[in-house]
Amino acid sequence: MSGIVTNTQVTLVQLDNYGPWTVTPSPRREVDLQTLQSRLYADLSQAIGMRDGYTFFTRFDNMVAVTNGLDLEDHARIQESIRNRYPVTVSLSIGTGATPADALVEATAAIQDEGSAQDADRSELLLGQPVPESERSDDDVQIAHFDVVDATGKYTDELDAFSSFIHIEQGYAELMKHMHVAHDSLSFFVGGDNIIAVCPGLSEDDYAEAVEHVRETAGVDLRVGVGTGASPHDAGMGAKHALELAREDETDVEGDLH
Amino acid sequence: MSGIVTNTQVTLVQLDNYGPWTVTPSPRREVDLQTLQSRLYADLSQAIGMRDGYTFFTRFDNMVAVTNGLDLEDHARIQESIRNRYPVTVSLSIGTGATPADALVEATAAIQDEGSAQDADRSELLLGQPVPESERSDDDVQIAHFDVVDATGKYTDELDAFSSFIHIEQGYAELMKHMHVAHDSLSFFVGGDNIIAVCPGLSEDDYAEAVEHVRETAGVDLRVGVGTGASPHDAGMGAKHALELAREDETDVEGDLH
Amino acid sequence: MSGIVTNTQVTLVQLDNYGPWTVTPSPRREVDLQTLQSRLYADLSQAIGMRDGYTFFTRFDNMVAVTNGLDLEDHARIQESIRNRYPVTVSLSIGTGATPADALVEATAAIQDEGSAQDADRSELLLGQPVPESERSDDDVQIAHFDVVDATGKYTDELDAFSSFIHIEQGYAELMKHMHVAHDSLSFFVGGDNIIAVCPGLSEDDYAEAVEHVRETAGVDLRVGVGTGASPHDAGMGAKHALELAREDETDVEGDLH
Amino acid sequence: MSGIVTNTQVTLVQLDNYGPWTVTPSPRREVDLQTLQSRLYADLSQAIGMRDGYTFFTRFDNMVAVTNGLDLEDHARIQESIRNRYPVTVSLSIGTGATPADALVEATAAIQDEGSAQDADRSELLLGQPVPESERSDDDVQIAHFDVVDATGKYTDELDAFSSFIHIEQGYAELMKHMHVAHDSLSFFVGGDNIIAVCPGLSEDDYAEAVEHVRETAGVDLRVGVGTGASPHDAGMGAKHALELAREDETDVEGDLH
Ligand SMILES: Nc1nc2c(ncn2[C@@H]2O[C@H](COP(=O)(O)OP(=O)(O)OP(=O)(O)O)[C@@H](O)[C@H]2O)c(=O)[nH]1
Ligand SMILES: Nc1nc2c(ncn2[C@@H]2O[C@H](COP(=O)(O)OP(=O)(O)OP(=O)(O)O)[C@@H](O)[C@H]2O)c(=O)[nH]1
Ligand SMILES: Nc1nc2c(ncn2[C@@H]2O[C@H](COP(=O)(O)OP(=O)(O)OP(=O)(O)O)[C@@H](O)[C@H]2O)c(=O)[nH]1
Ligand SMILES: Nc1nc2c(ncn2[C@@H]2O[C@H](COP(=O)(O)OP(=O)(O)OP(=O)(O)O)[C@@H](O)[C@H]2O)c(=O)[nH]1
Ligand SMILES: [Ca+2]
Ligand SMILES: [Ca+2]
Ligand SMILES: [Ca+2]
Ligand SMILES: [Ca+2]
């Protein structure tokens, strides 16, 4: 690890008793479920993003957000707004910790303590405590933006669309496992050929090794830009600019790293 | 294979020159890209769903729809509506064939023939021909709805949210590859613990073997309901009802199969 | 009246028991109500528009759509989709008639017969019968697109934004009353300085007189393009092209009129 | 006037060069324009609402927001988010003043100084200065929530839907003019039978007289709840609770007034 100590605040968003709802009184039209899920995600992404947080769709019924900068009141407002506009409600659980994986363990445990995700009596939980404003710092969040090298030339324009997708997907499947086990990081597919990972203070070597791991196990070439900041947006924008640099210089890893 | 001969019509939806757009003039806020992508998907899902088609988000910049029942005019209208409401445009390419994989190969080839996905001069293609109305039949589409057995009890309520997600994701990664290679099928994660596969006329044994494959390679228990129909919605709703039956009877595979 | 006999099919969309919902258990955040209402309207506009219908937001809790071309099944699907994605439901009532005003009288009466708009037990009505496919013709819908002459130069760039709005609004208030009383037409503000009226087969003189009426009573200069077609979209697009012509030729009324 | 001195901050939202865009290269489908406009409004309502502001759709191409509590950075972020997700852009102009009408005059003048609303070279203006954080107070915003007495019984359940709408609309047309001329207030129809007015510190008599004016000129019975607060949301929620009180007590005006 590098000298940076991060302090990631994650929020687990869990749809309340959603499984049973999807088949009550009989199975609901799939296109409506798809629309509901993706719009709910879009709304969370905007609402949390207005305060510089990031939201990942993950499983859609369980989403993960990085929320450094959002306090309990912000969370409550978002929860209320969902209730007012959707036929489903959400529980929110905040966890904090030096590694994103730890923070999410904490957030999940708190929500599990209150009952099952499919418990009809357990709804709209609002749990956990955000990082106090006084303890926030510019090193709190580290974001790595991974991108497949020349995905257009190697996959999109070459293979049929599903075969391309399989390559990207297998690259993601390998990276997500590796970053979790080896680096306590949470990696999310964000569309196209892009994966965003929320990491503790990792070093250049850590990233180089992760890129190498995916090349070996899935045969997919990645490069990565890394950024650090007080909020996910600040860190993420740093990561994007670092990635642009990596593209120009044709390097594997860029960013303000040790 | 069973005696059914399907006639799947797929549409490849490709965002035109989207990669460059995301970084022009400089990298765009990730939350806005996430919102744009998920809303565009939601709109396609509704528009295509109004005519009984299914849309899958896939990579978001390349989406796959099953569009039996939509003609060229329907496609043109959807394309125009996107242009009128989004800062990006889409190309649409229709492919048909006895297997979904073949249909998508055809659709992709047609689009690749016209230039690169990142070609600034190549936009709003509308390619291919739908299945003629006179040739449509009740066996045209087979949909399999896969679901993890007791995901709530085994994962969601037990493990931390990312570890749960890893299990689901690895199950998906295995299933998607297997169904493609072994059965010319296209499998899509649709949220929660659900995967929807578009298949040619597969047999009960084919499905049983796929479930077994995922159990062995990823350690994830699936069950599956299968439906057949003239449209994705008809087939998909049949699959959902069959899945409910499989839940009740605690079987692995249900549906009107041979 | 001109020789054209229209056959307008209107659908009254009424939110079920919406007033009480907005204050249960206590008043809901206004911004959420605004978002809910405008998105519900947007979804109806798209869903109905995919089949060439027009939807007007009217009061938002009671919306009016012109639905020539949509059958009962289309209506049922839209109703179901709202139920699946919103915390509120809608009742739909179809009316038909030679004049749009008559058609809406019929649609409203049918819904009122079933109980009050704020009756908790009255929900998701689906009433009335569409124009049979065999009786549809190219003269069924007449749409007039009214537009303020040089609104930018006279109002938007000249007055403060509220004073501009007052002028437009007073022009609309006069036009809507006049077209209803004198011509059995339904006129809707559609944003900017535009008003769309659904009319029976009116003559050029009728429109000239309406324009004159608004000039005298509200001091607002309008011009209007008129179109006729089998669907609202066909008629409306004809009206838009006629309006472009009126702009070019600086005339008050254009269109295929008698 | 009462002793309260308000300090309303309004933001004029103007779509850049929107008129020409709607007809380039030829008239765009009306349903797409309707969807675009109402979704853009919904997004602004949520984004501004997340920071306790209110947005009114007004003409859709020119919207008015009350933004006490939003600084320049918040405005810039919203502007950027629209650019990233819509085919159109917006200019934003902030005005402040003791009366809402004055504040909007200031905001409009600033935007007009930079060119025409239909000037292709004038886009994404961000003008004006918010109320400094240090000068904000609990009396800055006064909101009045007007509501028609028994609209369901008198109109919705009695008349045809358009005749009901005419009554509500005429009530609104009278109130908006009166409140502007007599009380420097900005009144907006917000759906159903509701009108929200942004007012300077008016007295109980002022409101009683406005209600009386609408009764006489339009024959529509209103009641009104009034609230005051540091933000539109605080004032508006106060107004809603006061309106509930007025409903219970069957009074015309309620609120913390002098
Ligand atoms: N979520 C997200 N997706 C992006 C971003 N930039 C690009 N993408 C996606 O990545 C896809 C591929 O674009 P690129 O990565 O630019 O293309 P490429 O062919 O791989 O080229 P290089 O990455 O430059 O080697 C696009 O279609 C987008 O879906 C981004 O900032 N965020
Ligand atoms: N897209 C989609 N997702 C669904 C559907 N039904 C359930 N889900 C998802 O699946 C998740 C888990 O729900 P279930 O599958 O009912 O729960 P489970 O614990 O696995 O229970 P069993 O499947 O009954 O063994 C839900 O949270 C939803 O996200 C569906 O029809 N479509
Ligand atoms: N709903 C809708 N609104 C439109 C349409 N065309 C223009 N508008 C609105 O009308 C406003 C004013 O635009 P114009 O009517 O082109 O401008 P103008 O200054 O009045 O100029 P002329 O009408 O050409 O005299 C725009 O900002 C839009 O809000 C349309 O087709 N549909
Ligand atoms: N925007 C908005 N609209 C509301 C609100 N409350 C009610 N409405 C609208 O007002 C309509 C009529 O509801 P009510 O005002 O409760 O009904 P009413 O019959 O007039 O009854 P009373 O007002 O109690 O006399 C509803 O359908 C809604 O559209 C609100 O808080 N905000
Ligand atoms: Ca790439
Ligand atoms: Ca399951
Ligand atoms: Ca005009
Ligand atoms: Ca009322």
Tab-separated table of N, CA, C and O in Angstrom, chain B residues 20-85:
chain	number	residue	atom	x	y	z
B	20	PRO	N	-15.660	8.744	-28.219
B	20	PRO	CA	-15.111	10.099	-28.342
B	20	PRO	C	-15.997	11.156	-27.680
B	20	PRO	O	-15.494	12.094	-27.064
B	21	TRP	N	-17.311	10.998	-27.816
B	21	TRP	CA	-18.221	11.981	-27.234
B	21	TRP	C	-18.047	12.072	-25.711
B	21	TRP	O	-18.133	13.169	-25.142
B	22	THR	N	-17.792	10.951	-25.083
B	22	THR	CA	-17.692	10.967	-23.607
B	22	THR	C	-16.501	11.770	-23.090
B	22	THR	O	-16.469	12.118	-21.913
B	23	VAL	N	-15.530	12.029	-23.957
B	23	VAL	CA	-14.348	12.780	-23.504
B	23	VAL	C	-14.152	14.089	-24.270
B	23	VAL	O	-13.062	14.667	-24.249
B	24	THR	N	-15.214	14.550	-24.952
B	24	THR	CA	-15.107	15.781	-25.746
B	24	THR	C	-15.937	16.905	-25.137
B	24	THR	O	-17.134	16.693	-24.902
B	25	PRO	N	-15.394	18.067	-24.887
B	25	PRO	CA	-13.998	18.443	-25.116
B	25	PRO	C	-13.089	17.910	-24.013
B	25	PRO	O	-11.875	17.847	-24.194
B	26	SER	N	-13.667	17.529	-22.867
B	26	SER	CA	-12.874	16.909	-21.809
B	26	SER	C	-13.782	15.876	-21.158
B	26	SER	O	-14.983	15.856	-21.434
B	27	PRO	N	-13.250	14.986	-20.319
B	27	PRO	CA	-14.092	13.914	-19.776
B	27	PRO	C	-15.359	14.454	-19.119
B	27	PRO	O	-15.299	15.404	-18.341
B	28	ARG	N	-16.497	13.848	-19.445
B	28	ARG	CA	-17.761	14.302	-18.884
B	28	ARG	C	-18.005	13.662	-17.520
B	28	ARG	O	-17.517	12.567	-17.251
B	29	ARG	N	-18.772	14.337	-16.689
B	29	ARG	CA	-19.098	13.814	-15.355
B	29	ARG	C	-19.655	12.402	-15.472
B	29	ARG	O	-20.626	12.174	-16.191
B	30	GLU	N	-19.092	11.498	-14.701
B	30	GLU	CA	-19.519	10.111	-14.791
B	30	GLU	C	-20.995	9.946	-14.428
B	30	GLU	O	-21.720	9.174	-15.051
B	31	VAL	N	-21.480	10.682	-13.426
B	31	VAL	CA	-22.890	10.509	-13.039
B	31	VAL	C	-23.827	10.889	-14.178
B	31	VAL	O	-24.911	10.325	-14.307
B	32	ASP	N	-23.422	11.837	-14.998
B	32	ASP	CA	-24.269	12.208	-16.132
B	32	ASP	C	-24.258	11.111	-17.196
B	32	ASP	O	-25.299	10.803	-17.786
B	33	LEU	N	-23.092	10.528	-17.433
B	33	LEU	CA	-23.037	9.410	-18.393
B	33	LEU	C	-23.892	8.248	-17.892
B	33	LEU	O	-24.629	7.626	-18.661
B	34	GLN	N	-23.797	7.960	-16.606
B	34	GLN	CA	-24.596	6.865	-16.045
B	34	GLN	C	-26.092	7.135	-16.216
B	34	GLN	O	-26.869	6.245	-16.553
B	35	THR	N	-26.482	8.373	-15.962
B	35	THR	CA	-27.889	8.739	-16.079
B	35	THR	C	-28.339	8.663	-17.536
B	35	THR	O	-29.394	8.102	-17.852
B	36	LEU	N	-27.531	9.222	-18.411
B	36	LEU	CA	-27.840	9.175	-19.842
B	36	LEU	C	-28.018	7.742	-20.317
B	36	LEU	O	-29.009	7.397	-20.978
B	37	GLN	N	-27.073	6.893	-19.981
B	37	GLN	CA	-27.105	5.508	-20.459
B	37	GLN	C	-28.316	4.756	-19.927
B	37	GLN	O	-29.000	4.041	-20.667
B	38	SER	N	-28.591	4.911	-18.634
B	38	SER	CA	-29.670	4.093	-18.062
B	38	SER	C	-31.033	4.612	-18.505
B	38	SER	O	-31.971	3.832	-18.669
B	39	ARG	N	-31.133	5.914	-18.744
B	39	ARG	CA	-32.413	6.432	-19.234
B	39	ARG	C	-32.646	6.089	-20.695
B	39	ARG	O	-33.770	5.811	-21.105
B	40	LEU	N	-31.599	6.130	-21.471
B	40	LEU	CA	-31.716	5.738	-22.874
B	40	LEU	C	-32.161	4.285	-22.921
B	40	LEU	O	-33.066	3.909	-23.695
B	41	TYR	N	-31.560	3.470	-22.082
B	41	TYR	CA	-31.970	2.067	-22.026
B	41	TYR	C	-33.441	1.946	-21.610
B	41	TYR	O	-34.213	1.188	-22.219
B	42	ALA	N	-33.833	2.681	-20.591
B	42	ALA	CA	-35.217	2.617	-20.108
B	42	ALA	C	-36.191	3.011	-21.212
B	42	ALA	O	-37.244	2.383	-21.381
B	43	ASP	N	-35.834	4.024	-21.964
B	43	ASP	CA	-36.712	4.480	-23.050
B	43	ASP	C	-36.830	3.426	-24.148
B	43	ASP	O	-37.920	3.196	-24.685
B	44	LEU	N	-35.710	2.817	-24.502
B	44	LEU	CA	-35.763	1.756	-25.510
B	44	LEU	C	-36.596	0.591	-25.004
B	44	LEU	O	-37.389	0.002	-25.739
B	45	SER	N	-36.412	0.264	-23.744
B	45	SER	CA	-37.141	-0.860	-23.160
B	45	SER	C	-38.648	-0.614	-23.248
B	45	SER	O	-39.415	-1.504	-23.608
B	46	GLN	N	-39.075	0.603	-22.934
B	46	GLN	CA	-40.494	0.941	-23.027
B	46	GLN	C	-40.992	0.970	-24.467
B	46	GLN	O	-42.035	0.424	-24.785
B	47	ALA	N	-40.231	1.635	-25.329
B	47	ALA	CA	-40.687	1.814	-26.707
B	47	ALA	C	-40.791	0.457	-27.406
B	47	ALA	O	-41.789	0.162	-28.075
B	48	ILE	N	-39.776	-0.345	-27.240
B	48	ILE	CA	-39.779	-1.677	-27.862
B	48	ILE	C	-40.782	-2.578	-27.140
B	48	ILE	O	-41.468	-3.394	-27.761
B	49	GLY	N	-40.912	-2.383	-25.835
B	49	GLY	CA	-41.848	-3.184	-25.049
B	49	GLY	C	-43.310	-2.895	-25.372
B	49	GLY	O	-44.168	-3.769	-25.237
B	50	MET	N	-43.595	-1.650	-25.792
B	50	MET	CA	-44.966	-1.316	-26.194
B	50	MET	C	-45.408	-2.198	-27.363
B	50	MET	O	-46.598	-2.353	-27.623
B	51	ARG	N	-44.450	-2.719	-28.099
B	51	ARG	CA	-44.770	-3.614	-29.225
B	51	ARG	C	-44.317	-5.043	-28.908
B	51	ARG	O	-44.026	-5.837	-29.804
B	52	ASP	N	-44.219	-5.351	-27.616
B	52	ASP	CA	-43.942	-6.714	-27.142
B	52	ASP	C	-42.523	-7.202	-27.359
B	52	ASP	O	-42.265	-8.413	-27.295
B	53	GLY	N	-41.590	-6.276	-27.605
B	53	GLY	CA	-40.193	-6.672	-27.709
B	53	GLY	C	-39.466	-6.554	-26.372
B	53	GLY	O	-39.995	-5.967	-25.419
B	54	TYR	N	-38.285	-7.120	-26.299
B	54	TYR	CA	-37.437	-7.066	-25.098
B	54	TYR	C	-36.131	-6.360	-25.454
B	54	TYR	O	-35.564	-6.601	-26.536
B	55	THR	N	-35.629	-5.545	-24.562
B	55	THR	CA	-34.341	-4.903	-24.774
B	55	THR	C	-33.423	-5.235	-23.602
B	55	THR	O	-33.873	-5.221	-22.454
B	56	PHE	N	-32.181	-5.514	-23.880
B	56	PHE	CA	-31.207	-5.815	-22.827
B	56	PHE	C	-30.114	-4.760	-22.831
B	56	PHE	O	-29.653	-4.346	-23.894
B	57	PHE	N	-29.675	-4.332	-21.646
B	57	PHE	CA	-28.729	-3.210	-21.616
B	57	PHE	C	-27.328	-3.618	-22.062
B	57	PHE	O	-26.574	-2.796	-22.558
B	58	THR	N	-26.988	-4.896	-21.864
B	58	THR	CA	-25.701	-5.387	-22.343
B	58	THR	C	-24.574	-4.435	-21.927
B	58	THR	O	-24.337	-4.284	-20.735
B	59	ARG	N	-23.923	-3.763	-22.878
B	59	ARG	CA	-22.819	-2.839	-22.574
B	59	ARG	C	-23.306	-1.388	-22.501
B	59	ARG	O	-22.502	-0.477	-22.340
B	60	PHE	N	-24.537	-1.147	-22.724
B	60	PHE	CA	-25.128	0.206	-22.761
B	60	PHE	C	-24.750	0.982	-24.029
B	60	PHE	O	-25.588	1.691	-24.581
B	61	ASP	N	-23.507	0.865	-24.488
B	61	ASP	CA	-23.165	1.532	-25.758
B	61	ASP	C	-23.489	0.616	-26.945
B	61	ASP	O	-23.568	1.057	-28.089
B	62	ASN	N	-23.676	-0.654	-26.651
B	62	ASN	CA	-24.147	-1.637	-27.622
B	62	ASN	C	-25.203	-2.465	-26.905
B	62	ASN	O	-24.871	-3.219	-25.994
B	63	MET	N	-26.436	-2.296	-27.280
B	63	MET	CA	-27.508	-3.008	-26.617
B	63	MET	C	-28.117	-4.003	-27.595
B	63	MET	O	-28.031	-3.823	-28.807
B	64	VAL	N	-28.723	-5.030	-27.054
B	64	VAL	CA	-29.331	-6.048	-27.899
B	64	VAL	C	-30.818	-6.119	-27.591
B	64	VAL	O	-31.213	-6.188	-26.418
B	65	ALA	N	-31.629	-6.063	-28.628
B	65	ALA	CA	-33.074	-6.178	-28.441
B	65	ALA	C	-33.597	-7.366	-29.237
B	65	ALA	O	-33.015	-7.734	-30.256
B	66	VAL	N	-34.652	-7.964	-28.741
B	66	VAL	CA	-35.335	-9.004	-29.504
B	66	VAL	C	-36.634	-8.359	-29.958
B	66	VAL	O	-37.432	-7.892	-29.140
B	67	THR	N	-36.820	-8.294	-31.271
B	67	THR	CA	-37.808	-7.372	-31.818
B	67	THR	C	-38.842	-8.014	-32.728
B	67	THR	O	-39.446	-7.333	-33.559
B	68	ASN	N	-39.061	-9.324	-32.569
B	68	ASN	CA	-40.119	-9.943	-33.369
B	68	ASN	C	-41.413	-9.152	-33.163
B	68	ASN	O	-41.872	-8.975	-32.034
B	69	GLY	N	-41.993	-8.682	-34.246
B	69	GLY	CA	-43.223	-7.896	-34.149
B	69	GLY	C	-43.001	-6.428	-34.465
B	69	GLY	O	-43.952	-5.680	-34.679
B	70	LEU	N	-41.748	-5.989	-34.476
B	70	LEU	CA	-41.472	-4.593	-34.843
B	70	LEU	C	-40.984	-4.537	-36.285
B	70	LEU	O	-40.031	-5.227	-36.661
B	71	ASP	N	-41.597	-3.669	-37.069
B	71	ASP	CA	-41.173	-3.537	-38.458
B	71	ASP	C	-40.185	-2.376	-38.618
B	71	ASP	O	-39.771	-1.754	-37.639
B	72	LEU	N	-39.812	-2.095	-39.853
B	72	LEU	CA	-38.813	-1.046	-40.101
B	72	LEU	C	-39.309	0.322	-39.652
B	72	LEU	O	-38.540	1.136	-39.128
B	73	GLU	N	-40.592	0.559	-39.869
B	73	GLU	CA	-41.153	1.853	-39.493
B	73	GLU	C	-41.071	2.045	-37.975
B	73	GLU	O	-40.754	3.139	-37.498
B	74	ASP	N	-41.360	0.998	-37.221
B	74	ASP	CA	-41.223	1.085	-35.762
B	74	ASP	C	-39.778	1.423	-35.376
B	74	ASP	O	-39.533	2.241	-34.491
B	75	HIS	N	-38.855	0.763	-36.040
B	75	HIS	CA	-37.444	1.039	-35.741
B	75	HIS	C	-37.091	2.495	-36.061
B	75	HIS	O	-36.397	3.161	-35.290
B	76	ALA	N	-37.563	2.959	-37.203
B	76	ALA	CA	-37.247	4.327	-37.623
B	76	ALA	C	-37.805	5.347	-36.632
B	76	ALA	O	-37.165	6.348	-36.302
B	77	ARG	N	-38.995	5.063	-36.143
B	77	ARG	CA	-39.616	5.983	-35.195
B	77	ARG	C	-38.828	6.056	-33.890
B	77	ARG	O	-38.634	7.136	-33.325
B	78	ILE	N	-38.380	4.908	-33.418
B	78	ILE	CA	-37.592	4.880	-32.181
B	78	ILE	C	-36.279	5.631	-32.379
B	78	ILE	O	-35.847	6.415	-31.530
B	79	GLN	N	-35.668	5.415	-33.525
B	79	GLN	CA	-34.412	6.105	-33.830
B	79	GLN	C	-34.611	7.625	-33.849
B	79	GLN	O	-33.788	8.376	-33.302
B	80	GLU	N	-35.688	8.046	-34.458
B	80	GLU	CA	-35.981	9.479	-34.547
B	80	GLU	C	-36.249	10.057	-33.159
B	80	GLU	O	-35.814	11.164	-32.827
B	81	SER	N	-36.963	9.300	-32.346
B	81	SER	CA	-37.307	9.787	-31.016
B	81	SER	C	-36.055	9.977	-30.146
B	81	SER	O	-35.955	10.936	-29.374
B	82	ILE	N	-35.105	9.071	-30.287
B	82	ILE	CA	-33.822	9.224	-29.559
B	82	ILE	C	-33.120	10.491	-30.037
B	82	ILE	O	-32.661	11.310	-29.237
B	83	ARG	N	-33.033	10.652	-31.331
B	83	ARG	CA	-32.368	11.841	-31.895
B	83	ARG	C	-33.003	13.128	-31.367
B	83	ARG	O	-32.312	14.107	-31.097
B	84	ASN	N	-34.319	13.120	-31.230
B	84	ASN	CA	-35.025	14.320	-30.789
B	84	ASN	C	-34.861	14.615	-29.294
B	84	ASN	O	-35.197	15.706	-28.848
B	85	ARG	N	-34.387	13.636	-28.535
B	85	ARG	CA	-34.406	13.848	-27.091
B	85	ARG	C	-33.081	13.628	-26.381
B	85	ARG	O	-32.964	13.863	-25.193
